[in-house]
Tab-separated table of C-alpha atoms in Angstrom:
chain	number	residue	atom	x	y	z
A	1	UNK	CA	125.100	86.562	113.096
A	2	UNK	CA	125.870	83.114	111.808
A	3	UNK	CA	125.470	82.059	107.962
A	4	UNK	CA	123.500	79.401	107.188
A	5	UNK	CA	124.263	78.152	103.927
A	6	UNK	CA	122.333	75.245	101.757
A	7	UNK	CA	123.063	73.749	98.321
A	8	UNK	CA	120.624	73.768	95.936
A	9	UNK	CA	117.058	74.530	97.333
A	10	UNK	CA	114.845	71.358	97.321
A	11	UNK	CA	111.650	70.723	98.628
A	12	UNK	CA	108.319	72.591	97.714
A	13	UNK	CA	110.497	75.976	97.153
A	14	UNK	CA	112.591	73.818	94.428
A	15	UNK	CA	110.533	73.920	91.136
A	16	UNK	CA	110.470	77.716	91.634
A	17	UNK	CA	114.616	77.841	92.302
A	18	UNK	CA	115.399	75.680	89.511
A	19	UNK	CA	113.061	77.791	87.188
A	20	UNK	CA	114.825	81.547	88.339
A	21	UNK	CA	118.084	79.615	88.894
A	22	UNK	CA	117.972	79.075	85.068
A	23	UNK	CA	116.999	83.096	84.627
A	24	UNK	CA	120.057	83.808	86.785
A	25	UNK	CA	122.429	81.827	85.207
A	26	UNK	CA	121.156	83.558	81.345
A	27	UNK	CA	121.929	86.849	82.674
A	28	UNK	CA	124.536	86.308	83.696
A	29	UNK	CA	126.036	83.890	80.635
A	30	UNK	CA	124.740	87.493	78.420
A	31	UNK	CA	126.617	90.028	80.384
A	32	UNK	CA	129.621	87.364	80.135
A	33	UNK	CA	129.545	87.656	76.097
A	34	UNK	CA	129.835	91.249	76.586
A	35	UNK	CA	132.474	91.301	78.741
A	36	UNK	CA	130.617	92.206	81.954
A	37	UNK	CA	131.439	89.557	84.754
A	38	UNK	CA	129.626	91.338	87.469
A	39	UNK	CA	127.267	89.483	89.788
A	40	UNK	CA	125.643	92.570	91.288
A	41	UNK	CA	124.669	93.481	87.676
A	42	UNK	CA	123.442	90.471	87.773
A	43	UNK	CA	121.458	90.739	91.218
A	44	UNK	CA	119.645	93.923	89.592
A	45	UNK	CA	118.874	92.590	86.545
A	46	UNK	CA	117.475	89.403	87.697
A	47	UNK	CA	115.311	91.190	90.466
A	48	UNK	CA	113.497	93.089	87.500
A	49	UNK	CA	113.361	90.515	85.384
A	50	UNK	CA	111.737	88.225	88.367
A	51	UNK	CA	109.472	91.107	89.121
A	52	UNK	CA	107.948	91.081	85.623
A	53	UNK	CA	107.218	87.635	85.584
A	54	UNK	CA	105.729	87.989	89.100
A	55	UNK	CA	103.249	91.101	87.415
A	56	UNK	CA	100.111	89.000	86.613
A	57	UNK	CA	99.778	88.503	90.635
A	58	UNK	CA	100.227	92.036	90.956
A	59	UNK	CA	97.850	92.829	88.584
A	60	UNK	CA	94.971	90.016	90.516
A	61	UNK	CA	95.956	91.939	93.527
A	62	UNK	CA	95.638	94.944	92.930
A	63	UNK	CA	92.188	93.775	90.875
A	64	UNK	CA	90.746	92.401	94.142
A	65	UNK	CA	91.980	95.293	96.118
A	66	UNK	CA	90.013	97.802	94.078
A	67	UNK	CA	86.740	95.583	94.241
A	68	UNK	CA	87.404	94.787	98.069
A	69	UNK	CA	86.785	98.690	98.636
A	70	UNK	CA	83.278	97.707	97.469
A	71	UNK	CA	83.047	94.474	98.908
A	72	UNK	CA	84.167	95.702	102.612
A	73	UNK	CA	81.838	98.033	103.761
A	74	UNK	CA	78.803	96.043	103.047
A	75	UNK	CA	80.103	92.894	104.662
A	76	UNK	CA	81.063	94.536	107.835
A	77	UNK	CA	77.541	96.175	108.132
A	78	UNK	CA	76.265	92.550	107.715
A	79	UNK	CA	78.851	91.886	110.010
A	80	UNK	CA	77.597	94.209	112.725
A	81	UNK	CA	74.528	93.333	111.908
A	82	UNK	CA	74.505	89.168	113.284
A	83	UNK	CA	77.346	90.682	116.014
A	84	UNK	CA	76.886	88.345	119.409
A	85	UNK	CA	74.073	86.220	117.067
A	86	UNK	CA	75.609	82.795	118.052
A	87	UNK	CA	72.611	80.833	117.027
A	88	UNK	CA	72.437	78.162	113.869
A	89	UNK	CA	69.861	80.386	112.001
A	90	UNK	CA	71.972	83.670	112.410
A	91	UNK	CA	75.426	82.128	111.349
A	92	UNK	CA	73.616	80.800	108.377
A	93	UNK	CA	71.924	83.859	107.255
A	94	UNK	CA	75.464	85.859	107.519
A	95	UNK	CA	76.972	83.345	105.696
A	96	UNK	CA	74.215	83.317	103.167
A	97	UNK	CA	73.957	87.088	102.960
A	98	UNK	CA	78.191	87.660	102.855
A	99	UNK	CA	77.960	85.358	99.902
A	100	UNK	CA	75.772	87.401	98.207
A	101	UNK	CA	77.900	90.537	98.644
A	102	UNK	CA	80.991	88.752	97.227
A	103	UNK	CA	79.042	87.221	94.371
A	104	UNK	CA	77.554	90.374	93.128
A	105	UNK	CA	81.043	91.770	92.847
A	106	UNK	CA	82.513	88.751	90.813
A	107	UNK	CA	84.845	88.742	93.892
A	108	UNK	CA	85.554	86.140	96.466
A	109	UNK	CA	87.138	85.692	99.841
A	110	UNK	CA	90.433	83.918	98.595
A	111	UNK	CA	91.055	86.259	96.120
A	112	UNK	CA	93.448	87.952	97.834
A	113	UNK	CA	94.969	85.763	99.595
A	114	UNK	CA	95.502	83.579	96.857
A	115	UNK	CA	98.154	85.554	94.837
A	116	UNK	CA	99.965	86.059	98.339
A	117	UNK	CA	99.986	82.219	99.119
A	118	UNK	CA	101.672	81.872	95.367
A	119	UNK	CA	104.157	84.999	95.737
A	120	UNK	CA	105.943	84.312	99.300
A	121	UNK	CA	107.228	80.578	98.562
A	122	UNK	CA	108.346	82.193	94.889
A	123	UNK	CA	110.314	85.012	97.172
A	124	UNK	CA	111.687	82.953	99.568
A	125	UNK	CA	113.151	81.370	96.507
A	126	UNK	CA	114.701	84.531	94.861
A	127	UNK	CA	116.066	84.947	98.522
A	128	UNK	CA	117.611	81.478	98.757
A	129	UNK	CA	119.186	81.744	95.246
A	130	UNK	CA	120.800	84.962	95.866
A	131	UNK	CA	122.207	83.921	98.940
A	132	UNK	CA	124.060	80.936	97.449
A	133	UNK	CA	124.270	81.940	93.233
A	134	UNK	CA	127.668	79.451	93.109
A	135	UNK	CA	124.922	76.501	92.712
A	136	UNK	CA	122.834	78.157	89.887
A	137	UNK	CA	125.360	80.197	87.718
A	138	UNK	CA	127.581	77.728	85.465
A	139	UNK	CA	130.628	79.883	85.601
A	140	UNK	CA	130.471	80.993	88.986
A	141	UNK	CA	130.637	77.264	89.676
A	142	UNK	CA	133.344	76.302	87.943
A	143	UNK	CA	135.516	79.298	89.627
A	144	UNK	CA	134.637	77.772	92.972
A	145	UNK	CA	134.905	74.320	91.956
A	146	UNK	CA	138.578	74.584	90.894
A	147	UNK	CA	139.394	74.999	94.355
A	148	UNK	CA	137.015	72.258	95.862
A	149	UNK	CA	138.361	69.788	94.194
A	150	UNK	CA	141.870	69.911	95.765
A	151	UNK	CA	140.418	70.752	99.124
A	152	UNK	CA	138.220	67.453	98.792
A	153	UNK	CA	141.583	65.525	97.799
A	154	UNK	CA	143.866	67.242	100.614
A	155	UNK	CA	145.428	65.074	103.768
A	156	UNK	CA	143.477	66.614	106.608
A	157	UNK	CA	141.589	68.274	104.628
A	158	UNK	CA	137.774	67.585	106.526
A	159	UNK	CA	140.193	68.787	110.087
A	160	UNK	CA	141.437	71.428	108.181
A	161	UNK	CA	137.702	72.809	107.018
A	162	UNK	CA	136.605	72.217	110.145
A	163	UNK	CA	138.818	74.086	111.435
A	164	UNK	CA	138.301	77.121	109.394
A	165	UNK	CA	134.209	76.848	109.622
A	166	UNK	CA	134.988	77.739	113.206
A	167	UNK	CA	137.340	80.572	112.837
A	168	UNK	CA	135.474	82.184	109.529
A	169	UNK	CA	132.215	81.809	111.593
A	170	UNK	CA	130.334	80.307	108.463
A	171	UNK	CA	127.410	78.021	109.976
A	172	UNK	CA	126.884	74.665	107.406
A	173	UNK	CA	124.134	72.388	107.448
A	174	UNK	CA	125.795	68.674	107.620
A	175	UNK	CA	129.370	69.612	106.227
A	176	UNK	CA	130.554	66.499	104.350
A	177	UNK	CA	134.295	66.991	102.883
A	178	UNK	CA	133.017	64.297	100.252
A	179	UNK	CA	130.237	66.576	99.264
A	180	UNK	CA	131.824	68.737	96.195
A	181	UNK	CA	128.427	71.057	96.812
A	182	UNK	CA	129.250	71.757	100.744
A	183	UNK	CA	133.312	72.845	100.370
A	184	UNK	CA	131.573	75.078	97.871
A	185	UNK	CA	128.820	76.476	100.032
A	186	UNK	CA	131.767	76.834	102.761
A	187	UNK	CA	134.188	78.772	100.159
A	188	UNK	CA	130.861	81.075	98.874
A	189	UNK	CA	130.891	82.750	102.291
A	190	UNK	CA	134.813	83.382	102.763
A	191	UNK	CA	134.596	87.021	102.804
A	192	UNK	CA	137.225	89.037	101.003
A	193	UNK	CA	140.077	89.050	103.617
A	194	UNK	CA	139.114	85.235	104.461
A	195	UNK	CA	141.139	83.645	101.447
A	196	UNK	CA	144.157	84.608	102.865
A	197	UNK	CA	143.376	82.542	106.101
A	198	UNK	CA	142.042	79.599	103.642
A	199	UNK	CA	145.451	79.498	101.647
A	200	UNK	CA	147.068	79.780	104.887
A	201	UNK	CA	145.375	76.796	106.504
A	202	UNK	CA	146.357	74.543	103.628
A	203	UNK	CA	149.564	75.903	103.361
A	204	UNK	CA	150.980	72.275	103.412
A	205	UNK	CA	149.253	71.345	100.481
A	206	UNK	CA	150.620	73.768	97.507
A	207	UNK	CA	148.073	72.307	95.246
A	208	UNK	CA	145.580	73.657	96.885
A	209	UNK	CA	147.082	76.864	97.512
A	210	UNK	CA	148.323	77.316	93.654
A	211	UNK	CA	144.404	76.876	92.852
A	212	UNK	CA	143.303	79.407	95.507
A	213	UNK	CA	146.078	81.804	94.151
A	214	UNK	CA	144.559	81.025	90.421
A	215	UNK	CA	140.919	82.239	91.357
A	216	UNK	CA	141.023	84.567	94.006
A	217	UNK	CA	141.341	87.610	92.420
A	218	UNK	CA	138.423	86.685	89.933
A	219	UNK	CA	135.786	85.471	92.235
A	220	UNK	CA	136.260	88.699	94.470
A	221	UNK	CA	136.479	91.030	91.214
A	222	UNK	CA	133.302	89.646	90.145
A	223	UNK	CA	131.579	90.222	93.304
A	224	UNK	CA	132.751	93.576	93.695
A	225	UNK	CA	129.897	96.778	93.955
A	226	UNK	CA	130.661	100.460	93.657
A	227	UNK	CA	132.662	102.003	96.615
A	228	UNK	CA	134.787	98.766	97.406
A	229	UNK	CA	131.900	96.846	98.657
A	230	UNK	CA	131.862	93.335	97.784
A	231	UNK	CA	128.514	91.118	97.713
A	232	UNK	CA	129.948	88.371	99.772
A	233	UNK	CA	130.573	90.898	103.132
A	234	UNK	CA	128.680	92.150	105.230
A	235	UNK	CA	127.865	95.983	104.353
A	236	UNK	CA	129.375	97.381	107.641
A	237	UNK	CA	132.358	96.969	109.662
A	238	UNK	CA	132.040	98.623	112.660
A	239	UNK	CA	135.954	98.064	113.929
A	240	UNK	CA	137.010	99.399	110.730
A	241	UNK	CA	136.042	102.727	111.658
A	242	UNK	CA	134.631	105.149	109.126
A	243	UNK	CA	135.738	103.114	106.340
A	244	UNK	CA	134.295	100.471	107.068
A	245	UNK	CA	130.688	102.516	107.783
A	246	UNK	CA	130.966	104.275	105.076
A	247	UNK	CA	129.247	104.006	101.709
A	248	UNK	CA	128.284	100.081	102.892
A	249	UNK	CA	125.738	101.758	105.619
A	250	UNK	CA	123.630	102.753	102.521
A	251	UNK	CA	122.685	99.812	101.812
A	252	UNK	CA	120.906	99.061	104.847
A	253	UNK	CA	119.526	102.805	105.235
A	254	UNK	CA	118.147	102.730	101.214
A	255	UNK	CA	116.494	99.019	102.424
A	256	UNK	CA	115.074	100.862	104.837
A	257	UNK	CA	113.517	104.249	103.152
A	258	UNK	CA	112.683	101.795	100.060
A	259	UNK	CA	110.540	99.659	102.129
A	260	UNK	CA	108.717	102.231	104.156
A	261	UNK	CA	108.263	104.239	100.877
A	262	UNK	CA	106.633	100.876	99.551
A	263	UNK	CA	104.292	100.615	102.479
A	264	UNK	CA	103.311	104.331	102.286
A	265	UNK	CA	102.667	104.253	98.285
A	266	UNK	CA	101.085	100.693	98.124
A	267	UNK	CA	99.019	100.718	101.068
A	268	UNK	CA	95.253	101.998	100.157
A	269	UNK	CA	93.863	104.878	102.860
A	270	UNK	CA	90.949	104.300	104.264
A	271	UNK	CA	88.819	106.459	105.819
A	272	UNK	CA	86.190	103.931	106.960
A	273	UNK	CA	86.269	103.849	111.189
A	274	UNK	CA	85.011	100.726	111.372
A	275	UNK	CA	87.674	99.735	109.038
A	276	UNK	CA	90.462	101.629	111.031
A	277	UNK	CA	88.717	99.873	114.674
A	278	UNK	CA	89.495	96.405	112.981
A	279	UNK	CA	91.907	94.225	114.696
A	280	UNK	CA	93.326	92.888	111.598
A	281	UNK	CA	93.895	96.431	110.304
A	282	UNK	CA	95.633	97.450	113.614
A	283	UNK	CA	98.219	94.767	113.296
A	284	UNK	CA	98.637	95.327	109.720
A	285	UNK	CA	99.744	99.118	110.774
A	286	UNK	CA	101.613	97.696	113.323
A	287	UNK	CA	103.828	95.215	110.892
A	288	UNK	CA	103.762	98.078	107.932
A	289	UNK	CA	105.766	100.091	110.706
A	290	UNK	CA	108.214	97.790	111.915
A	291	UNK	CA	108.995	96.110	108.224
A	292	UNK	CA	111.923	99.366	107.454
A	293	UNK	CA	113.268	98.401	110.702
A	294	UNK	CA	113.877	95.191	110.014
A	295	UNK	CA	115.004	95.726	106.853
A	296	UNK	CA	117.714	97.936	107.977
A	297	UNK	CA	118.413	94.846	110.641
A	298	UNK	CA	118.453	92.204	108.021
A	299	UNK	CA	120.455	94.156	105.770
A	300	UNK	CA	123.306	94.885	107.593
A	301	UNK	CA	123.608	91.829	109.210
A	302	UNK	CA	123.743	89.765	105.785
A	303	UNK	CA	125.686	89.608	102.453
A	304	UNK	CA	125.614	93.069	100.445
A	305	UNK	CA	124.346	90.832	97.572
A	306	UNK	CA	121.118	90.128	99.678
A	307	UNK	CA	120.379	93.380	101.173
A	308	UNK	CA	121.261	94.675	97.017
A	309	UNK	CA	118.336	92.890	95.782
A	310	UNK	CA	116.383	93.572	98.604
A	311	UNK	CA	116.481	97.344	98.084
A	312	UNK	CA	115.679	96.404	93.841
A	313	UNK	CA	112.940	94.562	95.253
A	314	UNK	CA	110.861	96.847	96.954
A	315	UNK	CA	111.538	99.890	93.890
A	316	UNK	CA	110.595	97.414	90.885
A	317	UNK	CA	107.492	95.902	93.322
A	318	UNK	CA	106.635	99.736	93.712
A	319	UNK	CA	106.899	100.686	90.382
A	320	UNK	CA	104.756	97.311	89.368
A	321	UNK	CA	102.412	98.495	91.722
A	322	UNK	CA	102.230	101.851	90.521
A	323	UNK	CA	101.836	101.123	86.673
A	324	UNK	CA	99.219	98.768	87.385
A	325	UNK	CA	96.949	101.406	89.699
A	326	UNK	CA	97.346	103.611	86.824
A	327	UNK	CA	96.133	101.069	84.202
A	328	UNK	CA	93.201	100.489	86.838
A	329	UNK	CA	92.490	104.616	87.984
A	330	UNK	CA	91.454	104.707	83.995
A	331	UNK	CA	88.835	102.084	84.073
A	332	UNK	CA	85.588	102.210	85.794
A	333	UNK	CA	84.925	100.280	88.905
A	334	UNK	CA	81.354	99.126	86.828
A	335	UNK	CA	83.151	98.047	84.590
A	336	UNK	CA	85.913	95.517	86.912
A	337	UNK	CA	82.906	94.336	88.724
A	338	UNK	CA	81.425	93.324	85.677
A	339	UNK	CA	84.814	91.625	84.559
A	340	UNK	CA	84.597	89.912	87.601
A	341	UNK	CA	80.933	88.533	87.093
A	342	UNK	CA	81.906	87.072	83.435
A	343	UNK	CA	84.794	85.393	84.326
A	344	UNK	CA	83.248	83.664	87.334
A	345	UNK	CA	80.223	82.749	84.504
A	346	UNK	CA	82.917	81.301	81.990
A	347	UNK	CA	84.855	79.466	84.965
A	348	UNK	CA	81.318	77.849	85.594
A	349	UNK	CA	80.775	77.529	82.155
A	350	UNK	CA	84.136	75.176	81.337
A	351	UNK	CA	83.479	73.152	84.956
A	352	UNK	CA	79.809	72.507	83.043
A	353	UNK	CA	77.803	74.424	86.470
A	354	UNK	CA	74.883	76.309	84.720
A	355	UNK	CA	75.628	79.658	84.297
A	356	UNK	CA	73.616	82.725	86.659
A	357	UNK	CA	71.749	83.773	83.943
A	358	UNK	CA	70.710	80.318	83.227
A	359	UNK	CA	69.713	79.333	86.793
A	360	UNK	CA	67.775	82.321	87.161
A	361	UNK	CA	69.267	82.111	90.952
A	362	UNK	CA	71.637	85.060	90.576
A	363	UNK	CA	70.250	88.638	89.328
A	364	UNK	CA	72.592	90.101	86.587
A	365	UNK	CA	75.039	93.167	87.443
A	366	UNK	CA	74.175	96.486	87.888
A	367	UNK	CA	76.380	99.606	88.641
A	368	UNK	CA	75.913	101.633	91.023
A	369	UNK	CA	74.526	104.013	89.602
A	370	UNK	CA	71.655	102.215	88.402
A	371	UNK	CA	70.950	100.808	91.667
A	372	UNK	CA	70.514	104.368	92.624
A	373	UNK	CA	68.418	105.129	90.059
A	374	UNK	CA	66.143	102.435	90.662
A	375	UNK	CA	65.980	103.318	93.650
A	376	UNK	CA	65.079	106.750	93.440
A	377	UNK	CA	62.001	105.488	91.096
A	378	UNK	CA	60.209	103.543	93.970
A	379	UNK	CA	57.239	106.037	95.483
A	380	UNK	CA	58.292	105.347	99.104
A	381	UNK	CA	61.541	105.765	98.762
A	382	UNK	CA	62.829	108.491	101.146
A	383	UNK	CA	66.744	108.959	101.090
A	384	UNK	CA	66.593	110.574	104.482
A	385	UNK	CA	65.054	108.110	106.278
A	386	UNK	CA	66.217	104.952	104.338
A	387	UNK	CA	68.065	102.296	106.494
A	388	UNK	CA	69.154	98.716	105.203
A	389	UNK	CA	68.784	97.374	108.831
A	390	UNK	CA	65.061	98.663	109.051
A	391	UNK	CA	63.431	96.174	106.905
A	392	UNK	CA	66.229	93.569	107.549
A	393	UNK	CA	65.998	92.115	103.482
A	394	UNK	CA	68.038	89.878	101.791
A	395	UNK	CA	69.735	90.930	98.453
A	396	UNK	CA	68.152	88.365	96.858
A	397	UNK	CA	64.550	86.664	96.858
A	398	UNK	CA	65.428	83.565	96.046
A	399	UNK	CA	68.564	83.338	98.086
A	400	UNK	CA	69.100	80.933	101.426
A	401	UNK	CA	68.867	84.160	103.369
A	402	UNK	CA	65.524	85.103	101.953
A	403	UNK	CA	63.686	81.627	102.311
A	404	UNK	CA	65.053	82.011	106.044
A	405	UNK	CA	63.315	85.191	106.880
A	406	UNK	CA	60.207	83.727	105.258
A	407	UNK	CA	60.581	81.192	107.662
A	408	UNK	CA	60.552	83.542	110.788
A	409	UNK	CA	57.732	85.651	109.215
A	410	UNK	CA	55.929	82.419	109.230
A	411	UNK	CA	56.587	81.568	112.807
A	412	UNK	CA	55.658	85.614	114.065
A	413	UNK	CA	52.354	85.180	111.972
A	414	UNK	CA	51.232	81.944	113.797
């Protein structure tokens, strides 16, 4: 598989690189003072740290995904309930009446895709910044750019890259032999046994060679991992036989159990049918079961250094995930929902909207349990024979919904 390798990342992804390119680089510049000069250290360290910062989108998540269990049930039945209703009166009662569901939770139908939209273009970043750390750690820079230099000076020297782009089979968008930042992006993905082919290739030129000699030894020492794996290569070399299987294939098998163990921790059961009949739901179970495989794909295709922090990943994600259920299995579901409700009242508040109590056009919360109760109160109020759908009401009597079913009583009474 070829290597596509970029400088810096620009574009929409660039605030967030810059901002965890800094991160990167202070880990690393603190493990330096200690006398650690280790990037995979580094990899693990910065995949926690990035995970922390990332926790207040966990925490939203997980927020909306414990109010959604609420929120789900009663807008499929609404759902179910306007199925194959195609006319303007219909869509606008379901609208009308699914907005009433989601604002008597405090919850709304972005609210989970929101922290999503704001997570993937920050991962993508981590992604990018591991694959090319040269352009965001100092030192790691300076290694690299001792040798760049002389290549960018060298007779021949674009032929000569050229020539080994080809024969290291290291894929570079727009390869300039001007462009300090692209001989470094070419020299970040010789592999260990590659320098000896780059020294040999400028053989001619002993300045570059002497500075290839002066570096070598330190760039792959400092990308080195436990069992002689190094987080340039790829983990596994099949036509090194067993030794070159062997302990790299765990890199791609622990991406894979990781992930899968993710899915199976993170993933709330259900055991709603209609939820389980879903379409969306089906394809979800379908992608849940094919991420480990390509995880295990993706990992021992790329770098060691990628498929590292993709395996620290998915365990600090899980264990993010799992702290923050715990924090949320102690409070009451009343008592989110009600969160919910009084932060959606101060948002209004701040934009100047009158608040629901104000506008006497939303009812204030009640938990469950006092719904119940109420309910229980009313003299014809039979739980055996109750139905929702039987007297077809809005939640609401002042809602859009309820002025609309006015409006066919009207018509059925004339």
């Amino acid at each position: 598989m070829d290597t596509i390798v970029l400088s810096k990342v620009g574009g929409i992804l660039g605030p967030f690189a810059m901002i965890f390119g800094l991160i990167l680089n202070a880990i690393y510049e603190v493990l330096d003072l200690v006398g650690i000069q280790n990037v995979a250290l580094t990899i693990v360290l910065f995949t926690l740290i990035a995970n922390i910062l990332m926790l207040p989108l966990t925490i939203k998540q997980q927020r909306y995904a414990r109010v959604s269990a609420l929120v789900t049930p009663e807008v499929q039945k609404i759902q179910k309930k306007y199925k194959g209703k195609t006319d303007e009166l219909s869509q606008r009662r379901l609208q009308a009446e699914t907005a009433e569901i989601y604002q008597k939770y405090g919850a709304s139908p972005s609210s989970g895709c929101l922290p999503m939209l704001i997570s993937f273009p920050i991962m993508i970043a981590l992604y990018r910044i591991i694959y090319n750390i040269p352009s965001y750690v100092n030192s790691i820079y300076s290694l690299f750019l001792t040798v760049a230099e002389p290549i960018s000076k060298a007779a021949n020297g674009a032929e000569i890259m050229e020539g080994l782009i080809k024969e290291l089979n290291i894929a570079v968008s727009g390869f300039d032999i001007n462009n300090i930042e692209k001989i470094i992006d070419v020299l970040n993905n010789v592999k260990t046994t590659g320098w000896d082919t780059v020294a040999n290739a400028f053989a001619s030129n002993p300045e570059v060679v002497q500075a290839i000699n002066g570096v070598k030894d330190t760039i792959i020492e400092i990308n080195s991992m436990p069992g002689g794996l190094n987080v340039m290569d790829a983990p596994v070399h099949l036509s090194q036989g067993i030794s070159g299987i062997f302990p790299g294939i765990l890199i791609p098998i622990l991406a894979g159990v990781t992930q899968y163990l993710s899915i199976k921790i993170t993933t709330p059961k259900t055991n709603n049918v209609q939820d389980q009949q879903n379409e969306m739901a089906g394809s979800m179970k379908t992608m849940n079961a094919v991420m480990p495989l390509v995880s295990v794909w993706f990992c021992i295709t790329l770098p060691a250094g990628v498929g590292l922090y993709w395996v620290c990943n998915a365990v600090f994600r899980t264990m993010g995930i799992i702290i923050v259920n715990r924090f949320f299995n102690n409070k009451d579901i009343d008592q989110l929902v009600k969160e919910n409700t009084e932060k959606i009242a101060e948002k209004k508040a701040k934009k100047g909207l009158n608040s629901p109590s104000a506008s006497g056009t939303e009812r204030s919360y009640q938990s469950m349990s006092d719904i119940a109760k109420a309910n229980r109160s009313k003299k014809d109020y039979n739980s055996k024979n109750y139905n929702s759908s039987n007297e077809d009401k809005p939640l609401n009597a002042d809602s859009i919904s309820s002025i609309a079913h006015m409006l066919d009583r009207n018509k059925k009474d004339n």
